[in-house]
Tab-separated table of C-alpha atoms and ligand atoms in Angstrom:
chain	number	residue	atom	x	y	z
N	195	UNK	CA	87.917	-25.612	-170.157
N	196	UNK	CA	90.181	-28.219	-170.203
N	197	UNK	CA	92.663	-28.513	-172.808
N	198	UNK	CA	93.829	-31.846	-174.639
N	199	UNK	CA	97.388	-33.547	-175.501
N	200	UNK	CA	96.891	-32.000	-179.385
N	201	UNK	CA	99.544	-33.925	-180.552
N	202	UNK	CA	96.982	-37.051	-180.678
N	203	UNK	CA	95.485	-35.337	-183.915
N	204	UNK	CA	98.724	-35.269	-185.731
N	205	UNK	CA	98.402	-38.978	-185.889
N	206	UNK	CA	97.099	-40.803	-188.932
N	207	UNK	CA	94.360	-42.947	-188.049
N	208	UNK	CA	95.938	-46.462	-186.553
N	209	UNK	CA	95.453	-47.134	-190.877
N	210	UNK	CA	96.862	-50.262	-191.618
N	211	UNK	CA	95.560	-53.402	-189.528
N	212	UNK	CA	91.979	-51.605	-189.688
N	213	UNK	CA	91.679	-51.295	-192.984
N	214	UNK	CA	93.412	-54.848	-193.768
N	215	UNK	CA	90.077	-55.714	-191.291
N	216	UNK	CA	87.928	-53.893	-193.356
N	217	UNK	CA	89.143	-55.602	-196.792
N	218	UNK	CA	88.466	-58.915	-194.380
N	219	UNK	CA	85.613	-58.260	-193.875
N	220	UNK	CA	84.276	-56.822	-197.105
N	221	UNK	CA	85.021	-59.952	-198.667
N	222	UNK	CA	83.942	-62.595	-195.892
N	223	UNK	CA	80.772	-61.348	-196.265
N	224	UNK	CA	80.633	-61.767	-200.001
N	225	UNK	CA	82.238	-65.033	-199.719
N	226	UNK	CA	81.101	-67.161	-196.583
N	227	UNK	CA	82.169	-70.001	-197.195
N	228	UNK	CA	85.712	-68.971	-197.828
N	229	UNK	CA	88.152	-70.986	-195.701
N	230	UNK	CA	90.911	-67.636	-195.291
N	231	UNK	CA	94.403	-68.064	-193.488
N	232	UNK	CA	95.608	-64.836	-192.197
N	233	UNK	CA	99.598	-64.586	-192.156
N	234	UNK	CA	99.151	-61.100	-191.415
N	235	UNK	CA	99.426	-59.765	-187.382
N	236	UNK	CA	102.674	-60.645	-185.988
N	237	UNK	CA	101.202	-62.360	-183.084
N	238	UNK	CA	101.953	-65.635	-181.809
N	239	UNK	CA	99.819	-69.359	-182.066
N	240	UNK	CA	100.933	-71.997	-180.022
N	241	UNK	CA	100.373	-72.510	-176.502
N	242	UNK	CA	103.319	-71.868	-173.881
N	243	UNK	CA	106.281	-74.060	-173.072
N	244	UNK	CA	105.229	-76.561	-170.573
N	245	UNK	CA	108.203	-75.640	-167.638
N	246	UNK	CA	106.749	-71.678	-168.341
N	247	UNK	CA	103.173	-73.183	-167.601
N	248	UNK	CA	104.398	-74.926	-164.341
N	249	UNK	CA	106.312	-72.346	-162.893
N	250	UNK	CA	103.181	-69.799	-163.026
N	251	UNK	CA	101.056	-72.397	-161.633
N	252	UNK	CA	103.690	-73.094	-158.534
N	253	UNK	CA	103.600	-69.407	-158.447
N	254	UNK	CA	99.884	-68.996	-158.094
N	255	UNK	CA	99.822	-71.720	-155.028
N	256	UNK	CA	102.262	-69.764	-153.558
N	257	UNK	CA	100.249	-66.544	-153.686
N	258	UNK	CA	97.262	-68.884	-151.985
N	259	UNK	CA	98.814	-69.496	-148.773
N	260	UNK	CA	99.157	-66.742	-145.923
N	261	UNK	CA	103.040	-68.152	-145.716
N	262	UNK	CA	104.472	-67.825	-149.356
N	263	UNK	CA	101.935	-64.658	-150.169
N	264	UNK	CA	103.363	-61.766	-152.303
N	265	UNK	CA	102.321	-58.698	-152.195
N	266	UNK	CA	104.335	-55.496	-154.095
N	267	UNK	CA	107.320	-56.639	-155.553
N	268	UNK	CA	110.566	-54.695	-156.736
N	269	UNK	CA	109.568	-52.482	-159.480
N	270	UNK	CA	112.585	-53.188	-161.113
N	271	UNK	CA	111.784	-57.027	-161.396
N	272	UNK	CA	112.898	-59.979	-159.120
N	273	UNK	CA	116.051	-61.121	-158.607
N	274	UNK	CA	115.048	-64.695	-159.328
N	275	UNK	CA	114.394	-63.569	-163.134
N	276	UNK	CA	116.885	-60.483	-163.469
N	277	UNK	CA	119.914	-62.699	-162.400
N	278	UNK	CA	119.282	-65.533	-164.887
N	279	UNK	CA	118.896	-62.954	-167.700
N	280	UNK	CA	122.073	-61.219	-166.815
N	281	UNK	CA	124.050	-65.065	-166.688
N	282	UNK	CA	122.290	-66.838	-169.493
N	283	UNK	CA	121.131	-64.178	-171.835
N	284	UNK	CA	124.651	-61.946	-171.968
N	285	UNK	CA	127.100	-62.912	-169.623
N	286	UNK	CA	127.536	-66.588	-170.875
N	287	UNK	CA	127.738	-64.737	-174.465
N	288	UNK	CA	130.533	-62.553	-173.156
N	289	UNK	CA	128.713	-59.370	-172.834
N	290	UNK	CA	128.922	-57.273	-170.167
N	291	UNK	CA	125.326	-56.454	-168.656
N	292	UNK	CA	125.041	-56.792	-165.022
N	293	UNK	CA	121.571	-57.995	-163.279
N	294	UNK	CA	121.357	-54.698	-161.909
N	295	UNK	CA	120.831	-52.870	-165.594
N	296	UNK	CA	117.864	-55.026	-166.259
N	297	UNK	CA	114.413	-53.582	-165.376
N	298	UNK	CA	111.493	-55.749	-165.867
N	299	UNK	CA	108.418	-54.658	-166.957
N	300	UNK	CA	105.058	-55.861	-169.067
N	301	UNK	CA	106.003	-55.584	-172.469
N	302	UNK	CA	108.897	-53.726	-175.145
N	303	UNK	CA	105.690	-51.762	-176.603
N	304	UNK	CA	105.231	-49.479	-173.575
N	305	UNK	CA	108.917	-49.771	-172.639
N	306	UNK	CA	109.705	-48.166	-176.162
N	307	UNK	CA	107.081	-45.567	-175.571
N	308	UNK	CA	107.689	-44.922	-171.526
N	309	UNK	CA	111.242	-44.697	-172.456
N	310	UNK	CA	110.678	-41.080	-174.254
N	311	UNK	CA	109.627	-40.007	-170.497
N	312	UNK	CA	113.393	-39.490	-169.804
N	313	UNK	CA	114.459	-37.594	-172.967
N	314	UNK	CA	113.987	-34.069	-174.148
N	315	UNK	CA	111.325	-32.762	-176.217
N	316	UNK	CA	113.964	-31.308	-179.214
N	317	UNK	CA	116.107	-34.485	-180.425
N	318	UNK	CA	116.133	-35.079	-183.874
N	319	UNK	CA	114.585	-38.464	-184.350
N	320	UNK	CA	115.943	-41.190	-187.445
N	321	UNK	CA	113.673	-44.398	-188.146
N	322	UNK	CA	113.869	-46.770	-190.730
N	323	UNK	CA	111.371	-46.465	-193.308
N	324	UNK	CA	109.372	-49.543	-192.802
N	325	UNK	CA	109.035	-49.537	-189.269
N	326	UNK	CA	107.305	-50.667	-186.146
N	327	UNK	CA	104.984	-48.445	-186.042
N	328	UNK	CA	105.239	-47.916	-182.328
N	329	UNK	CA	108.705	-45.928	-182.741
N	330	UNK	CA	106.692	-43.165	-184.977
N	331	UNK	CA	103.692	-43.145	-183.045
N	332	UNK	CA	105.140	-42.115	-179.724
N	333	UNK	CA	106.813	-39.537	-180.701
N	334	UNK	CA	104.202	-38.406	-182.350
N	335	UNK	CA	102.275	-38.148	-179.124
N	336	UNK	CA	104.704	-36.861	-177.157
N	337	UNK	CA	105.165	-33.928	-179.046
N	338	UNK	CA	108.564	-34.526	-181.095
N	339	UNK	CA	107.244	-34.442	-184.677
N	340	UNK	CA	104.838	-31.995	-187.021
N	341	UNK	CA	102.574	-32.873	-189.214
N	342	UNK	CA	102.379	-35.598	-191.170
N	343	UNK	CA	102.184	-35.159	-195.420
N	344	UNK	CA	100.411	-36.989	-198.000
N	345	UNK	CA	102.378	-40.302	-197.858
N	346	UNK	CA	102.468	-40.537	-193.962
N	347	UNK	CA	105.695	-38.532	-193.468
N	348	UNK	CA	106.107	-36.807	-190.136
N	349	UNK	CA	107.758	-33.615	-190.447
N	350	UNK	CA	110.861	-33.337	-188.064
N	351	UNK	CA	111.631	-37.279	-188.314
N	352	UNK	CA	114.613	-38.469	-190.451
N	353	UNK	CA	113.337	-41.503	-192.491
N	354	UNK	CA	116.010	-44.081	-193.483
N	355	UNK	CA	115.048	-46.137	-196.012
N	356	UNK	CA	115.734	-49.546	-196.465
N	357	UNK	CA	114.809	-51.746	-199.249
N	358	UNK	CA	116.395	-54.658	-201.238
N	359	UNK	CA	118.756	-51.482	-202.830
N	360	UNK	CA	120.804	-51.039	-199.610
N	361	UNK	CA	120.132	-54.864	-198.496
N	362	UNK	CA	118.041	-53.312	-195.791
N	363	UNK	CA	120.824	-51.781	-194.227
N	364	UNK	CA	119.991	-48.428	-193.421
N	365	UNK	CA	122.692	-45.648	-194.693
N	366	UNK	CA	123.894	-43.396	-191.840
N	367	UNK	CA	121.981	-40.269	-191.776
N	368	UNK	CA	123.389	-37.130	-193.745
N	369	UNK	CA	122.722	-34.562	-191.200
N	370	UNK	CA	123.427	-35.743	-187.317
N	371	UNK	CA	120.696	-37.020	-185.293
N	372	UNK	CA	120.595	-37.281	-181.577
N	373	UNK	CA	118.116	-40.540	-181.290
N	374	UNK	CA	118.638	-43.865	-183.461
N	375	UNK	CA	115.694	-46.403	-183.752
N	376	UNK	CA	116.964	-49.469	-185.145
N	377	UNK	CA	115.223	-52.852	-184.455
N	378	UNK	CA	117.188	-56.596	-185.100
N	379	UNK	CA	116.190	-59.018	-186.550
N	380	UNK	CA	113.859	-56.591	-187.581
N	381	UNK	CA	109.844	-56.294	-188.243
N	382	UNK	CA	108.743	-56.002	-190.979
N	383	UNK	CA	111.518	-56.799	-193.283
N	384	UNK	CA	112.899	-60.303	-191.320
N	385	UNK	CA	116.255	-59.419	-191.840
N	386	UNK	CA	119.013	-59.164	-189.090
N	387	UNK	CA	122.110	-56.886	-188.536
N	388	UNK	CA	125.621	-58.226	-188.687
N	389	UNK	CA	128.444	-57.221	-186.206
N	390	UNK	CA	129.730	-54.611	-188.893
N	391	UNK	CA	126.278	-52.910	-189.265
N	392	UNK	CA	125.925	-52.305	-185.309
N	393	UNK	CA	129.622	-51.263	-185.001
N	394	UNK	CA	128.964	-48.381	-187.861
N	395	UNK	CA	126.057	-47.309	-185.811
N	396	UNK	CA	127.144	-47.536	-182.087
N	397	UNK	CA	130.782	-45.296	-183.578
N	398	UNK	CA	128.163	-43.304	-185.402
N	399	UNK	CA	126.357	-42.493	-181.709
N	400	UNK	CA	129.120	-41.823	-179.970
N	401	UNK	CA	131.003	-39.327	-182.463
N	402	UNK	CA	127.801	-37.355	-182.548
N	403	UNK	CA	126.384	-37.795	-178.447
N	404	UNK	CA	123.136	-40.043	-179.561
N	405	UNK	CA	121.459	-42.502	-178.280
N	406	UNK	CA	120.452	-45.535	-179.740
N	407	UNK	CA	117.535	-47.666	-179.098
N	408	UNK	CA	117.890	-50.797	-180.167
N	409	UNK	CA	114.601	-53.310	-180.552
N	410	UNK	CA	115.721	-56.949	-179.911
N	411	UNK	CA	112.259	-58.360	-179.292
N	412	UNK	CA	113.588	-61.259	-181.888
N	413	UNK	CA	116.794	-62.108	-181.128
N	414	UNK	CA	115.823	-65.698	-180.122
N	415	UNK	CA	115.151	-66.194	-183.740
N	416	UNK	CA	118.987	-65.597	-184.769
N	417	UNK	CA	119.935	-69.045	-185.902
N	418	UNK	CA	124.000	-67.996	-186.847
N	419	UNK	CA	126.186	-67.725	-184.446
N	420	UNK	CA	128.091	-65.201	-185.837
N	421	UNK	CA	125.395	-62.627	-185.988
N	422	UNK	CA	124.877	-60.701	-182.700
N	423	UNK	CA	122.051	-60.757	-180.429
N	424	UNK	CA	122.416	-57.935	-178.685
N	425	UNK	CA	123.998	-54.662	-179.531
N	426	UNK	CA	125.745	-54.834	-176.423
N	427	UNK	CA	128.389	-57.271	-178.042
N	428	UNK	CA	129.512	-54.349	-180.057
N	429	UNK	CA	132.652	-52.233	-178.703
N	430	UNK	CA	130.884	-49.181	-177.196
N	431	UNK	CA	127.447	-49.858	-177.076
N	432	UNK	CA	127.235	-49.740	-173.373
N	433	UNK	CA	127.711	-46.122	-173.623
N	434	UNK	CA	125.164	-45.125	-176.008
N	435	UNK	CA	122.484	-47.763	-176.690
N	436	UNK	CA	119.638	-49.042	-174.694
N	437	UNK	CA	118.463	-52.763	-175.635
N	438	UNK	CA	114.376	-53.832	-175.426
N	439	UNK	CA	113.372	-57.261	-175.072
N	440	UNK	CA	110.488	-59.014	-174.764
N	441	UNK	CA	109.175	-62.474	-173.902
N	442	UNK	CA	106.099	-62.555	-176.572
N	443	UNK	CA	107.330	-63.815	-179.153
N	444	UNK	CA	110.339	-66.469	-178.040
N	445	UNK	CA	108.047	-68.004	-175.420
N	446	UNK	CA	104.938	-66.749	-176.363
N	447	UNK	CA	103.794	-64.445	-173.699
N	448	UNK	CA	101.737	-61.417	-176.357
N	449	UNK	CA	99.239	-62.317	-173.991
N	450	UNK	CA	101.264	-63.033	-170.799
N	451	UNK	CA	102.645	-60.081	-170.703
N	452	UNK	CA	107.010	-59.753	-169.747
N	453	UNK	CA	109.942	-57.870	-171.259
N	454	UNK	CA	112.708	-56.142	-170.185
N	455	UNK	CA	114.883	-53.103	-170.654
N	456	UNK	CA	118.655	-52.684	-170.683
N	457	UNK	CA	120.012	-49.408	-169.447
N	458	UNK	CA	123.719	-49.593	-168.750
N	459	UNK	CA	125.181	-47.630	-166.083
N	460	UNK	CA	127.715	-46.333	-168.483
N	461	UNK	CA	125.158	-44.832	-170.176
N	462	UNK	CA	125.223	-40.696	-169.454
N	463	UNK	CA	123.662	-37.428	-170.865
N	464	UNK	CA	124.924	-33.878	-169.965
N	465	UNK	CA	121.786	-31.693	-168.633
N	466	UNK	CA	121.569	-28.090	-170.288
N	467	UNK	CA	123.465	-27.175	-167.328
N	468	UNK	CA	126.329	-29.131	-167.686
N	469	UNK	CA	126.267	-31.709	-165.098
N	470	UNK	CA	126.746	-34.993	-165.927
N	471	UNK	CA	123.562	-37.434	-165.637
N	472	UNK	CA	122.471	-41.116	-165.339
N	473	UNK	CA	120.024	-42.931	-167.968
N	474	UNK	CA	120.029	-45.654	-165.711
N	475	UNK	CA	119.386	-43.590	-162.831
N	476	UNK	CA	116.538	-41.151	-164.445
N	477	UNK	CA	115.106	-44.884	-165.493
N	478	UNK	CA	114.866	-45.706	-162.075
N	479	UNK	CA	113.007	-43.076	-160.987
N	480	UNK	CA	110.789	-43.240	-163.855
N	481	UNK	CA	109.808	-46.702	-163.031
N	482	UNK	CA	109.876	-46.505	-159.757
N	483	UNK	CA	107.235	-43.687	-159.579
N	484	UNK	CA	105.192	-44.580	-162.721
N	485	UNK	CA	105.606	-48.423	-162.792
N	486	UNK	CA	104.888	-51.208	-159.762
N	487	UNK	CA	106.451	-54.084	-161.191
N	488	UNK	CA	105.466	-56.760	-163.115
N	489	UNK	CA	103.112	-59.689	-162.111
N	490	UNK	CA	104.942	-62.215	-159.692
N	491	UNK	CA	103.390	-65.249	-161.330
N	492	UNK	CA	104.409	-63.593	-164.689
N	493	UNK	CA	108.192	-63.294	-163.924
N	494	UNK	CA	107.734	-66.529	-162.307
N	495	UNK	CA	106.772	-68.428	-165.460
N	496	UNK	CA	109.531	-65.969	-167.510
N	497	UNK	CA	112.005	-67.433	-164.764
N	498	UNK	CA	111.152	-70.994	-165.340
N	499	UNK	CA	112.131	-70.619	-169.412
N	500	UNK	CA	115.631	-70.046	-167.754
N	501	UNK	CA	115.947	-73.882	-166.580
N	502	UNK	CA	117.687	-76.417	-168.726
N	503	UNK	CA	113.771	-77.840	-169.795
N	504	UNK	CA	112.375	-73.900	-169.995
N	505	UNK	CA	115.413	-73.527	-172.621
N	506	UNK	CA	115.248	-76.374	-174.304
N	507	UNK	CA	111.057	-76.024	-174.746
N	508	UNK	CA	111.795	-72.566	-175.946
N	509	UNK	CA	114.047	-73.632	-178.569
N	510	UNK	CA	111.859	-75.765	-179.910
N	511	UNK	CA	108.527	-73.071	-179.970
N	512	UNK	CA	111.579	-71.088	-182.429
N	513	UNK	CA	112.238	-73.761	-184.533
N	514	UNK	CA	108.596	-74.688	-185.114
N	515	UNK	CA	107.970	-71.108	-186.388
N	516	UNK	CA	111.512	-71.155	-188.088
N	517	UNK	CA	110.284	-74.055	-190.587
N	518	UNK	CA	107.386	-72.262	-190.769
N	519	UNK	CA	109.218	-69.865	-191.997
N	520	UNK	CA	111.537	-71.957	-194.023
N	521	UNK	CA	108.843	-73.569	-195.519
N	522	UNK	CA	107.336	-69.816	-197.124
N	523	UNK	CA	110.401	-68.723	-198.389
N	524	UNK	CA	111.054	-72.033	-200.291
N	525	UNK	CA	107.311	-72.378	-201.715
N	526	UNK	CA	107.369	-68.452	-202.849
N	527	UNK	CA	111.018	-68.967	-204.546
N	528	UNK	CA	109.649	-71.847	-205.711
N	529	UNK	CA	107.121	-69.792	-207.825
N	530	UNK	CA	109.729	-67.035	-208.752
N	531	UNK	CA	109.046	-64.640	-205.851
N	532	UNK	CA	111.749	-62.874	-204.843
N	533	UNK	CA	112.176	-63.255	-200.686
N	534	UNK	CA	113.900	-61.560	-197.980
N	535	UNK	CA	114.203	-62.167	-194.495
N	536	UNK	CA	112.281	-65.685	-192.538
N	537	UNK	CA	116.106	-66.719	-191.934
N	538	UNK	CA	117.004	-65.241	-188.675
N	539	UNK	CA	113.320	-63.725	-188.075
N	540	UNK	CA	109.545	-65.451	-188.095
N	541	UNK	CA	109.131	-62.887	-190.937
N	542	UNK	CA	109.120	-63.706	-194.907
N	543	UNK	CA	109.261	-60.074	-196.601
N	544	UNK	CA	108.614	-60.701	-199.974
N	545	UNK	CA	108.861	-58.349	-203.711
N	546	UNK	CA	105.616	-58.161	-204.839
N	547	UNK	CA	105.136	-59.656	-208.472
N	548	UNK	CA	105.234	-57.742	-211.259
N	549	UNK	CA	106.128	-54.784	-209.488
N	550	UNK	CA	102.401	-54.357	-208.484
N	551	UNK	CA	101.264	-52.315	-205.093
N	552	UNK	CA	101.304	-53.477	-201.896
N	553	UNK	CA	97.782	-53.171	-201.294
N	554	UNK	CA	97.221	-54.153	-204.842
N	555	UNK	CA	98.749	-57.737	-203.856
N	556	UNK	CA	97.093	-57.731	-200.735
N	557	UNK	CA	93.356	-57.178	-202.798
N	558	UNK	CA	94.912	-60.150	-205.250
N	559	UNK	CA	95.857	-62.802	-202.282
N	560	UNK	CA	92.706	-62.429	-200.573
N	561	UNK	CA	90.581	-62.419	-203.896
N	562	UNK	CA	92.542	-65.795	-205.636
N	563	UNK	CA	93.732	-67.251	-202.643
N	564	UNK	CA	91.680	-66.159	-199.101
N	565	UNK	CA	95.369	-65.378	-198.000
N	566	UNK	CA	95.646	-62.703	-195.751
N	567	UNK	CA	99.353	-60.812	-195.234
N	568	UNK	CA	99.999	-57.276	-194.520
N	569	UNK	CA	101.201	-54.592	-197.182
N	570	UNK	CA	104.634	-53.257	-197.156
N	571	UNK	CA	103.567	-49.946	-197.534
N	572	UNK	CA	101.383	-49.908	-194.104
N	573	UNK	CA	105.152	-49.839	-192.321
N	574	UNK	CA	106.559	-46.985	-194.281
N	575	UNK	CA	106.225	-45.482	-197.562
N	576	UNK	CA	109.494	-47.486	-198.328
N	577	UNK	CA	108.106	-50.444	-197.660
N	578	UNK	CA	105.647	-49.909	-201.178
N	579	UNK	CA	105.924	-53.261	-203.446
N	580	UNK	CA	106.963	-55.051	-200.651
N	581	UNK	CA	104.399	-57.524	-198.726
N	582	UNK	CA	104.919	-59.281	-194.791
N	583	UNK	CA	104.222	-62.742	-194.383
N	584	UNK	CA	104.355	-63.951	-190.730
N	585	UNK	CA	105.634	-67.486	-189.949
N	586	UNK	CA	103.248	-67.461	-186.469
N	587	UNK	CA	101.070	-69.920	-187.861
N	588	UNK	CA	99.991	-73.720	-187.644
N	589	UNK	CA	102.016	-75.898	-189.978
N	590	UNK	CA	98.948	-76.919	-191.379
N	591	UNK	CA	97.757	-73.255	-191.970
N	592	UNK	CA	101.282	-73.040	-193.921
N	593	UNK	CA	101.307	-75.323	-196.168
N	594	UNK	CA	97.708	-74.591	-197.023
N	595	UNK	CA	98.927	-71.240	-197.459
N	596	UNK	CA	102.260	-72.113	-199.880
N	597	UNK	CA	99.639	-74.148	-201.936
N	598	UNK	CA	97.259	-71.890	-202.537
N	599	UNK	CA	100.076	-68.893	-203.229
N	600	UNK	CA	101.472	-71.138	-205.883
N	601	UNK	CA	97.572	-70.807	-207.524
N	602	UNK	CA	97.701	-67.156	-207.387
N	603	UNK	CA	100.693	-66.375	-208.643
N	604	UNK	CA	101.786	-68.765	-211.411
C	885	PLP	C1	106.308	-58.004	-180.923
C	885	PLP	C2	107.260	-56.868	-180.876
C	885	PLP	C3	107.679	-56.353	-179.648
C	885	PLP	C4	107.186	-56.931	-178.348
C	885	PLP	O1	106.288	-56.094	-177.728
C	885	PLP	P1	105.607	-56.557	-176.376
C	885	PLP	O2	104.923	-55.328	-175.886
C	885	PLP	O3	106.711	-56.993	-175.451
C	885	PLP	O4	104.644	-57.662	-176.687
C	885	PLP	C5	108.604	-55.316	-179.643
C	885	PLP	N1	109.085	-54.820	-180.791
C	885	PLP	C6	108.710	-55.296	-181.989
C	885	PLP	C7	109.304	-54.726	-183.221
C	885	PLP	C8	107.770	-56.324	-182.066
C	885	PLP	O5	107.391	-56.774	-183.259
């Protein structure tokens, strides 16, 4: 008889966005003609940035023609997209990341998930409690964690909270850890890490040998110029971190499908036998067997938000969802809610009022107002009294949204 990955039971039912679906649901049916706005899933609206939508369509007429065909490509992405990303996305910032370090793939999700492939089964994991949810989970799975307990606590992870007490920056840990998940400008909470805050982690990782991963899926939504995008414009990072990006969210491409991972060749481990080994190298090979590149007319279209009219279309996707996001914060402070985040990140994080529950809120904003957002509490058990509003939206959908929040509340 075959036998099963067990570690699949450990985890707790994929809770939160089902049972936000089931609330949904539950009351759509009691209410059908209720006009509900969901500022809930953290996925994108509008459509794609015209120069993205032309360079996949050159793309496809390339792959119709015997001539300009494509079959395989590099598994570690195209030079055509990996170049501009080393130039324009950290070389013209001053940071050193070489088109080489840059592998290509379909998306930061499975990168963040893949990327446990190269590690060892006994490192002592540290997340910040709320969290993506993706950081838990694949550890979960791949072995590194008990049980969970009552509130959704894996045994064997070290939770970091942060909350408006520590300004949602997370204390180092107390006892040493070997890998660091930390994720800037961050989901859920919207807020963003200053130079300071990566500096105390990357010295952190390299007095105690661990690695960082750092989650940079939104650094297109950093609006100050003094805040870094990349950890990689920290002193030392190059020999401890590894940097995930994506293209979903700053040109849209959840359903596209194109990120990339940073692993710098500076980046080593010692093997229990002493030699000295390659991250970049073991990355390689991970890819290489496991991985066969991503689309050609997808890193085409990725390519084409690297010209001057790609960029400048990007730019203004961000800045749509920024006002959006503008916008929320000012209507809730408007009606006394206290807000974090929505300044360098498409996500509001607000207190709840009253110091009521997360899903207490949720049941109130759906019931008074047919708003939909997602509980704090569904991201960590630190994230209880605390509520996610995403700024992915129609600007219509928003200010329908502040209205009808200023009903429920006051
Ligand atoms: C949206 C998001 C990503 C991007 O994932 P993709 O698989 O590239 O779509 C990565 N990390 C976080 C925290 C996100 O919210």
């Amino acid at each position: 008889m075959f036998q099963i990955n067990e570690n699949y039971l450990k985890l707790k039912a994929g809770y939160l966005f089902p049972e936000i679906g089931r609330r949904v649901a539950a009351f759509s049916d009691a209410h059908p003609d209720a006009q509900i706005i969901k500022l809930g899933i953290g996925d994108v609206t509008e459509p794609l940035p015209a120069a993205v939508v032309a360079g996949m369509h050159a793309a496809v007429d390339e792959l119709a023609s015997r001539d300009s065909f494509h079959g395989y490509g590099p598994e570690q992405g195209y030079a055509f997209l990996r170049d501009p990303i080393a130039e324009q996305d950290y070389q013209a910032r001053g940071v050193n990341v070489s088109a080489d370090e840059i592998f290509v793939s379909d998306g930061s999700k499975c990168d963040t998930g893949n990327i446990l492939d190269i590690l060892g089964a006994n490192n002592s994991i540290a997340i910040t409690d709320p969290v993506y949810p993706v950081y838990v989970d694949t550890n979960v799975m791949a072995g590194h964690t008990g049980e969970a307990d009552d509130a959704g606590r894996y045994d064997k992870l070290v939770y970091l909270p942060v909350t408006a007490d520590n300004n949602f920056v997370a204390e180092l840990p107390t006892s040493p850890v070997d890998i660091i998940y930390l994720c800037y400008p961050n989901n859920p909470t919207g807020t963003v890490a200053t130079k300071e805050t990566l500096q105390k982690w990357v010295d952190y990782a390299r007095e105690h040998g661990s690695l960082i991963m750092f989650d940079a899926a939104y650094e297109a939504f950093v609006s100050d110029p003094s805040l870094p995008r990349s950890i990689y414009e920290v002193d030392g990072a190059r020999e401890c971190a590894i940097e995930f990006r994506s293209f979903s969210k700053n040109i849209g491409f959840t359903g596209v499908r194109c990120a990339f991972t940073v692993v710098p060749k500076d980046l080593k481990a010692t093997a229990s036998c002493g030699t000295e080994v390659s991250l970049h190298q073991l990355w390689n090979r991970r890819q290489s067997t496991k991985f066969n590149g991503a689309s050609y007319v997808v890193q085409k279209g990725a390519a084409a938000a690297y010209t001057p009219e790609g960029r400048a279309q990007m730019k203004s996707l961000i800045d749509f969802y920024m006002t959006n996001a503008k916008l929320l914060r000012e209507g809730l402070e408007a009606v006394g809610i206290t807000v974090y985040g929505g300044e360098h990140a498409p996500y509001v994080w607000l207190q709840t009022p009253d110091g009521m529950g997360s899903w207490d809120f949720f049941d109130r904003l759906l019931d008074k107002g047919h708003l939909v957002g997602t509980p704090g509490s569904g991201f960590g058990a630190a994230g209880e009294g605390y509520f996610r509003l995403s700024a992915f939206n129609s600007r219509e959908n928003v200010e329908t949204a502040i209205e009808r929040f200023k009903s429920v509340v006051s």
